[in-house]
Amino acid sequence: LRLVSRQFVHRSASNWPGIEYYPPTNKPFGLQQWLRARRAEHAADEALVIVDSDMLIVRRFPNYEPAALKGRPIAAEYGYMEWRGISNGLGAHFSPSPRAPAVKPDAVGVPVVIMRSDLARIVDDWLDITVAIRGSEQWRALCEDTGWTAEMYGYAFAAANHGLAHDVRVGSLMLYPPMGYFSHPPHVTHYGIGYKIAPTGHWFDKHDWWQHDPLDCAYDFFAAQDVPPLYERRVGADACEAARGYLLASLTTVMIADAIAEHRERVCNDTSAPSRAHLPDFARAGDFWRATDRRWRCPTWYDRPLLAPQYADRGYYSKANLRERARAA
């Protein structure tokens, strides 16, 4: 965060009155509080990018045209939302009229690129619907995941109620490691579920760290986590699609490790921390992705079809399927 010029810290909303412990409430609540606190500073509209804390930005976001974004946010597709809370009637409980919302809810989530004025229109409903779903046993059951995705449905239903139809992006905004089948390197890698880098045998799962704080100076993250090298394809050994997936997976783990190494050096005075950094300089270059394809003799990732036909089934995007694929890889 020391690289971020401005920060806004709000009180925690994880223990919202009337619902059990639910940290995702902090997303709509924090954005609501930020919009209120900074209202006077934002006379002109602006584009915002919303991401989750288990995401890493691995490719620069472009300068989006505000006129194109106004009323039509860009968001990543989460296909499993379609056959859970969207198609099973959960959204009907939150429609502004007995008939229907202004538009059909989209099965989307972060990263979301949205104009500040559009966010201001929906953020109160986003928070209210999130709390309502999380606080109802009946509505949590319709999420089919004990209500952990209540905040995602809160956003989707609030946006639909205010007439926001999304420009839905499949793969170009966000990918779960070790997926690598799309036309462009994603802007964000999402380590929401565990994954394995099959050629090296390395495994990473954020859930392994719930009982530990990797930023605690007394806790040695590197003694507990075997950090992989940045994956390098052996030409002819792995298909380009699989190799790109392994590269994303190793890059995700390496970037996390590098951030922790920097923290330990700067905050914990750990003199051994610099030697634990693994991210090579070439990986920071602007043409990293194209250069990697050239080095690997792969068709340029940018020129590939959007989605390989065999993965067009939305079931491919369910967390259960992704988790099984990661474990089987």
Coordinates of C-alpha atoms in Angstrom, one line a residue:
L1 CA 0.0 0.0 0.0
R2 CA 3.0 2.3 0.3
L3 CA 2.8 2.6 -3.5
V4 CA -0.8 3.9 -3.4
S5 CA -0.8 7.6 -3.2
R6 CA -4.2 7.9 -1.4
Q7 CA -5.9 5.4 0.9
F8 CA -9.3 5.4 2.7
V9 CA -9.8 3.3 5.8
H10 CA -13.3 2.7 7.2
R11 CA -14.5 0.9 10.2
S12 CA -15.0 -2.9 9.8
A13 CA -18.4 -4.1 8.7
S14 CA -17.5 -7.8 9.1
N15 CA -19.7 -8.2 12.1
W16 CA -22.8 -6.5 10.8
P17 CA -25.7 -6.4 13.2
G18 CA -28.2 -9.2 12.7
I19 CA -25.9 -11.4 10.5
E20 CA -23.1 -13.8 11.3
Y21 CA -19.5 -12.9 10.6
Y22 CA -19.2 -11.9 6.9
P23 CA -16.1 -10.0 5.8
P24 CA -17.4 -9.4 2.2
T25 CA -19.9 -6.9 3.6
N26 CA -16.9 -4.6 3.7
K27 CA -16.9 -4.2 -0.1
P28 CA -20.2 -2.4 -0.5
F29 CA -20.0 -0.7 2.9
G30 CA -16.4 0.5 2.2
L31 CA -17.4 1.9 -1.2
Q32 CA -20.5 3.5 0.3
Q33 CA -18.4 5.2 3.0
W34 CA -15.7 6.3 0.5
L35 CA -18.3 7.8 -1.8
R36 CA -19.8 9.8 1.0
A37 CA -16.5 10.9 2.4
R38 CA -15.0 12.0 -0.9
R39 CA -18.2 13.5 -2.5
A40 CA -17.0 17.1 -2.4
E41 CA -13.7 16.1 -4.0
H42 CA -15.2 14.5 -7.1
A43 CA -17.0 17.1 -9.1
A44 CA -16.3 15.3 -12.4
D45 CA -17.3 11.7 -13.1
E46 CA -14.5 9.1 -13.3
A47 CA -14.0 5.5 -14.1
L48 CA -13.3 3.2 -11.1
V49 CA -11.9 -0.4 -11.1
I50 CA -13.1 -2.6 -8.3
V51 CA -11.1 -5.7 -7.4
D52 CA -11.1 -8.2 -4.5
S53 CA -8.3 -8.7 -2.0
D54 CA -7.4 -12.1 -3.4
M55 CA -6.6 -10.6 -6.9
L56 CA -3.4 -9.5 -8.4
I57 CA -3.1 -7.0 -11.3
V58 CA -0.8 -8.6 -13.8
R59 CA -1.6 -6.5 -16.9
R60 CA -2.3 -2.7 -17.0
F61 CA -5.9 -1.7 -17.4
P62 CA -6.5 0.5 -20.4
N63 CA -7.9 4.1 -20.3
Y64 CA -11.6 3.3 -20.8
E65 CA -13.8 5.8 -22.6
P66 CA -16.2 7.3 -20.0
A67 CA -19.0 7.7 -22.6
A68 CA -18.9 4.0 -23.3
L69 CA -18.9 3.0 -19.7
K70 CA -21.7 5.3 -18.6
G71 CA -24.7 3.1 -17.8
R72 CA -22.8 0.0 -19.0
P73 CA -20.1 -1.2 -16.6
I74 CA -17.5 -3.8 -17.7
A75 CA -17.3 -6.9 -15.5
A76 CA -16.0 -10.5 -15.4
E77 CA -18.4 -13.3 -15.9
Y78 CA -19.0 -15.8 -13.1
G79 CA -21.2 -18.4 -14.8
Y80 CA -22.1 -20.3 -11.7
M81 CA -24.2 -17.3 -10.6
E82 CA -26.6 -17.9 -13.5
W83 CA -27.9 -21.3 -12.4
R84 CA -27.7 -20.5 -8.7
G85 CA -29.1 -17.2 -7.4
I86 CA -30.2 -15.7 -10.8
S87 CA -32.2 -18.5 -12.3
N88 CA -33.6 -20.0 -9.1
G89 CA -35.7 -16.9 -8.2
L90 CA -33.5 -15.3 -5.5
G91 CA -33.5 -12.0 -7.4
A92 CA -37.3 -11.8 -7.5
H93 CA -37.2 -11.0 -3.8
F94 CA -35.2 -7.8 -4.5
S95 CA -37.0 -6.5 -7.6
P96 CA -38.2 -2.9 -7.3
S97 CA -41.6 -3.9 -8.6
P98 CA -43.8 -7.1 -8.6
R99 CA -43.0 -7.4 -12.3
A100 CA -39.3 -7.5 -12.9
P101 CA -36.1 -5.5 -12.4
A102 CA -35.2 -2.8 -15.0
V103 CA -32.9 -5.4 -16.8
K104 CA -32.1 -9.0 -16.2
P105 CA -29.3 -9.5 -13.6
D106 CA -25.9 -10.4 -15.1
A107 CA -23.8 -13.2 -13.8
V108 CA -20.9 -11.0 -13.1
G109 CA -18.4 -9.9 -10.5
V110 CA -15.1 -8.2 -9.9
P111 CA -13.1 -6.9 -11.6
V112 CA -15.8 -4.3 -12.3
V113 CA -15.0 -1.2 -14.3
I114 CA -17.7 1.3 -13.5
M115 CA -18.3 5.0 -13.6
R116 CA -18.4 6.6 -10.1
S117 CA -21.9 8.1 -10.8
D118 CA -23.3 4.6 -11.6
L119 CA -21.7 3.2 -8.5
A120 CA -23.2 5.9 -6.4
R121 CA -26.7 4.9 -7.8
I122 CA -26.4 1.3 -6.7
V123 CA -24.1 1.1 -3.7
D124 CA -26.9 1.6 -1.0
D125 CA -29.0 -1.2 -2.6
W126 CA -25.9 -3.3 -3.0
L127 CA -25.2 -3.2 0.7
D128 CA -28.9 -3.6 1.7
I129 CA -29.4 -6.7 -0.5
T130 CA -26.1 -8.2 0.7
V131 CA -27.1 -7.9 4.3
A132 CA -30.6 -9.2 3.6
I133 CA -29.4 -12.3 1.8
R134 CA -26.8 -13.0 4.4
G135 CA -29.3 -12.6 7.2
S136 CA -31.9 -15.0 5.8
E137 CA -31.4 -18.8 6.0
Q138 CA -33.9 -19.2 3.1
W139 CA -32.1 -16.8 0.8
R140 CA -28.6 -18.1 1.8
A141 CA -29.8 -21.6 0.7
L142 CA -30.6 -20.2 -2.8
C143 CA -27.0 -19.1 -3.2
E144 CA -26.1 -22.8 -2.8
D145 CA -22.9 -22.0 -1.0
T146 CA -24.1 -21.1 2.6
G147 CA -24.5 -17.5 1.4
W148 CA -20.8 -16.8 1.0
T149 CA -21.5 -15.1 -2.4
A150 CA -24.3 -12.9 -1.0
E151 CA -22.3 -9.8 -1.8
M152 CA -21.9 -10.9 -5.4
Y153 CA -25.7 -11.3 -5.8
G154 CA -26.2 -8.0 -3.9
Y155 CA -24.2 -6.3 -6.6
A156 CA -25.8 -8.1 -9.5
F157 CA -29.4 -7.4 -8.3
A158 CA -28.7 -3.8 -7.3
A159 CA -27.2 -3.1 -10.8
A160 CA -30.2 -4.7 -12.5
N161 CA -32.6 -2.8 -10.4
H162 CA -31.0 0.4 -11.6
G163 CA -30.9 -0.6 -15.2
L164 CA -27.2 -1.3 -15.5
A165 CA -26.6 -4.0 -18.1
H166 CA -22.9 -5.1 -18.2
D167 CA -20.3 -5.5 -20.9
V168 CA -19.5 -9.1 -19.8
R169 CA -15.9 -10.2 -20.3
V170 CA -14.9 -13.9 -20.4
G171 CA -11.3 -14.4 -19.5
S172 CA -9.8 -11.1 -20.6
L173 CA -10.5 -9.4 -17.3
M174 CA -9.8 -12.2 -14.8
L175 CA -8.6 -15.8 -14.7
Y176 CA -8.3 -18.3 -12.0
P177 CA -4.8 -20.0 -12.0
P178 CA -4.0 -22.3 -13.8
M179 CA -6.5 -21.4 -16.6
G180 CA -4.9 -20.1 -19.8
Y181 CA -7.2 -20.6 -22.7
F182 CA -8.2 -17.1 -23.7
S183 CA -7.3 -14.5 -26.3
H184 CA -5.5 -12.0 -24.1
P185 CA -3.5 -12.3 -20.8
P186 CA -6.0 -11.3 -18.1
H187 CA -5.7 -8.0 -16.3
V188 CA -6.2 -9.8 -13.0
T189 CA -5.4 -13.2 -11.7
H190 CA -7.8 -14.5 -9.0
Y191 CA -6.4 -16.9 -6.4
G192 CA -9.8 -17.6 -4.9
I193 CA -9.3 -21.3 -5.0
G194 CA -6.3 -23.6 -4.5
Y195 CA -4.2 -24.5 -7.6
K196 CA -1.4 -26.8 -8.5
I197 CA 1.5 -26.1 -11.0
A198 CA 1.6 -29.6 -12.3
P199 CA 5.1 -29.6 -14.0
T200 CA 6.8 -28.5 -10.7
G201 CA 4.4 -30.0 -8.2
H202 CA 3.9 -26.6 -6.3
W203 CA 0.6 -26.0 -4.6
F204 CA -0.9 -22.8 -3.3
D205 CA -4.1 -22.2 -1.5
K206 CA -5.0 -18.9 0.3
H207 CA -7.2 -21.0 2.7
D208 CA -4.0 -22.5 4.2
W209 CA -3.2 -19.0 5.7
W210 CA -6.4 -18.4 7.7
Q211 CA -4.7 -19.5 10.9
H212 CA -1.5 -17.5 10.2
D213 CA -0.7 -13.9 9.3
P214 CA 2.0 -13.9 6.6
L215 CA 2.8 -10.3 7.5
D216 CA 3.5 -11.2 11.1
C217 CA 7.3 -10.7 11.6
A218 CA 7.4 -13.6 14.0
Y219 CA 5.9 -15.9 11.4
D220 CA 8.2 -17.2 8.6
F221 CA 6.0 -17.5 5.5
F222 CA 8.9 -18.8 3.4
A223 CA 9.5 -21.7 5.8
A224 CA 5.9 -22.8 5.3
Q225 CA 5.4 -22.1 1.6
D226 CA 7.6 -23.5 -1.1
V227 CA 7.7 -20.7 -3.7
P228 CA 8.0 -21.9 -7.3
P229 CA 10.3 -20.4 -9.9
L230 CA 8.5 -18.5 -12.6
Y231 CA 7.4 -21.2 -15.0
E232 CA 9.4 -21.6 -18.2
R233 CA 8.0 -23.8 -20.9
R234 CA 10.1 -26.5 -22.5
V235 CA 9.3 -26.0 -26.2
G236 CA 7.3 -28.9 -27.4
A237 CA 6.8 -30.4 -24.0
D238 CA 3.6 -28.6 -23.0
A239 CA 0.8 -27.2 -25.1
C240 CA 0.8 -23.4 -25.2
E241 CA -2.5 -23.1 -23.5
A242 CA -1.4 -25.3 -20.6
A243 CA 2.0 -23.5 -20.4
R244 CA 0.2 -20.1 -20.2
G245 CA -1.9 -21.4 -17.3
Y246 CA 1.2 -22.6 -15.4
L247 CA 2.8 -19.3 -16.0
L248 CA -0.2 -17.4 -14.5
A249 CA -0.2 -19.8 -11.6
S250 CA 3.5 -19.4 -10.8
L251 CA 3.4 -15.7 -11.4
T252 CA 0.6 -15.3 -8.9
T253 CA 2.5 -17.2 -6.2
V254 CA 5.8 -15.4 -7.0
M255 CA 4.2 -12.0 -6.8
I256 CA 2.7 -12.8 -3.4
A257 CA 6.0 -14.0 -2.2
D258 CA 7.8 -10.9 -3.5
A259 CA 5.4 -8.6 -1.7
I260 CA 5.9 -10.5 1.6
A261 CA 9.7 -10.4 1.1
E262 CA 9.6 -6.7 0.6
H263 CA 7.4 -6.3 3.7
R264 CA 9.8 -8.4 5.8
E265 CA 12.8 -6.4 4.6
R266 CA 11.1 -3.0 5.2
V267 CA 9.1 -3.7 8.3
C268 CA 10.7 -6.7 10.0
N269 CA 14.3 -5.8 9.2
D270 CA 14.8 -9.3 7.8
T271 CA 18.1 -9.0 6.0
S272 CA 17.6 -12.4 4.3
A273 CA 14.3 -11.2 2.7
P274 CA 15.8 -9.8 -0.5
S275 CA 17.3 -13.2 -1.4
R276 CA 13.8 -14.6 -1.2
A277 CA 12.4 -12.5 -4.0
H278 CA 11.8 -14.5 -7.1
L279 CA 10.2 -12.1 -9.7
P280 CA 12.8 -11.5 -12.4
D281 CA 13.1 -8.1 -14.0
F282 CA 11.9 -9.2 -17.4
A283 CA 8.6 -10.2 -15.8
R284 CA 8.0 -6.5 -15.0
A285 CA 8.5 -5.4 -18.6
G286 CA 5.6 -4.0 -20.6
D287 CA 5.9 -6.5 -23.4
F288 CA 6.3 -9.5 -21.1
W289 CA 3.3 -11.4 -22.4
R290 CA 4.2 -11.0 -26.1
A291 CA 7.9 -11.6 -25.5
T292 CA 7.0 -14.9 -23.6
D293 CA 4.9 -16.1 -26.6
R294 CA 7.8 -15.4 -28.9
R295 CA 10.3 -17.1 -26.7
W296 CA 8.0 -20.1 -26.3
R297 CA 7.2 -20.2 -30.0
C298 CA 3.5 -20.0 -29.3
P299 CA 0.9 -18.3 -31.4
T300 CA 0.6 -14.8 -30.1
W301 CA -1.8 -14.9 -27.2
Y302 CA -3.4 -11.7 -28.3
D303 CA -4.4 -13.2 -31.6
R304 CA -6.1 -16.3 -30.3
P305 CA -9.9 -16.9 -30.4
L306 CA -11.7 -15.6 -27.4
L307 CA -12.6 -19.0 -26.0
A308 CA -11.7 -22.5 -27.1
P309 CA -15.0 -24.2 -28.2
Q310 CA -14.6 -27.1 -25.8
Y311 CA -14.6 -24.7 -22.8
A312 CA -17.7 -22.7 -24.0
D313 CA -20.0 -24.6 -21.6
R314 CA -20.7 -22.3 -18.6
G315 CA -20.3 -25.3 -16.3
Y316 CA -16.6 -24.9 -16.9
Y317 CA -16.6 -21.8 -14.7
S318 CA -18.2 -23.3 -11.6
K319 CA -15.9 -23.1 -8.6
A320 CA -16.3 -26.9 -8.0
N321 CA -15.2 -27.7 -11.5
L322 CA -12.3 -25.2 -11.4
R323 CA -11.2 -26.7 -8.1
E324 CA -11.3 -30.2 -9.5
R325 CA -9.4 -29.1 -12.5
A326 CA -6.7 -27.5 -10.4
R327 CA -6.3 -30.5 -8.2
A328 CA -6.2 -32.9 -11.2
A329 CA -3.7 -30.7 -13.1

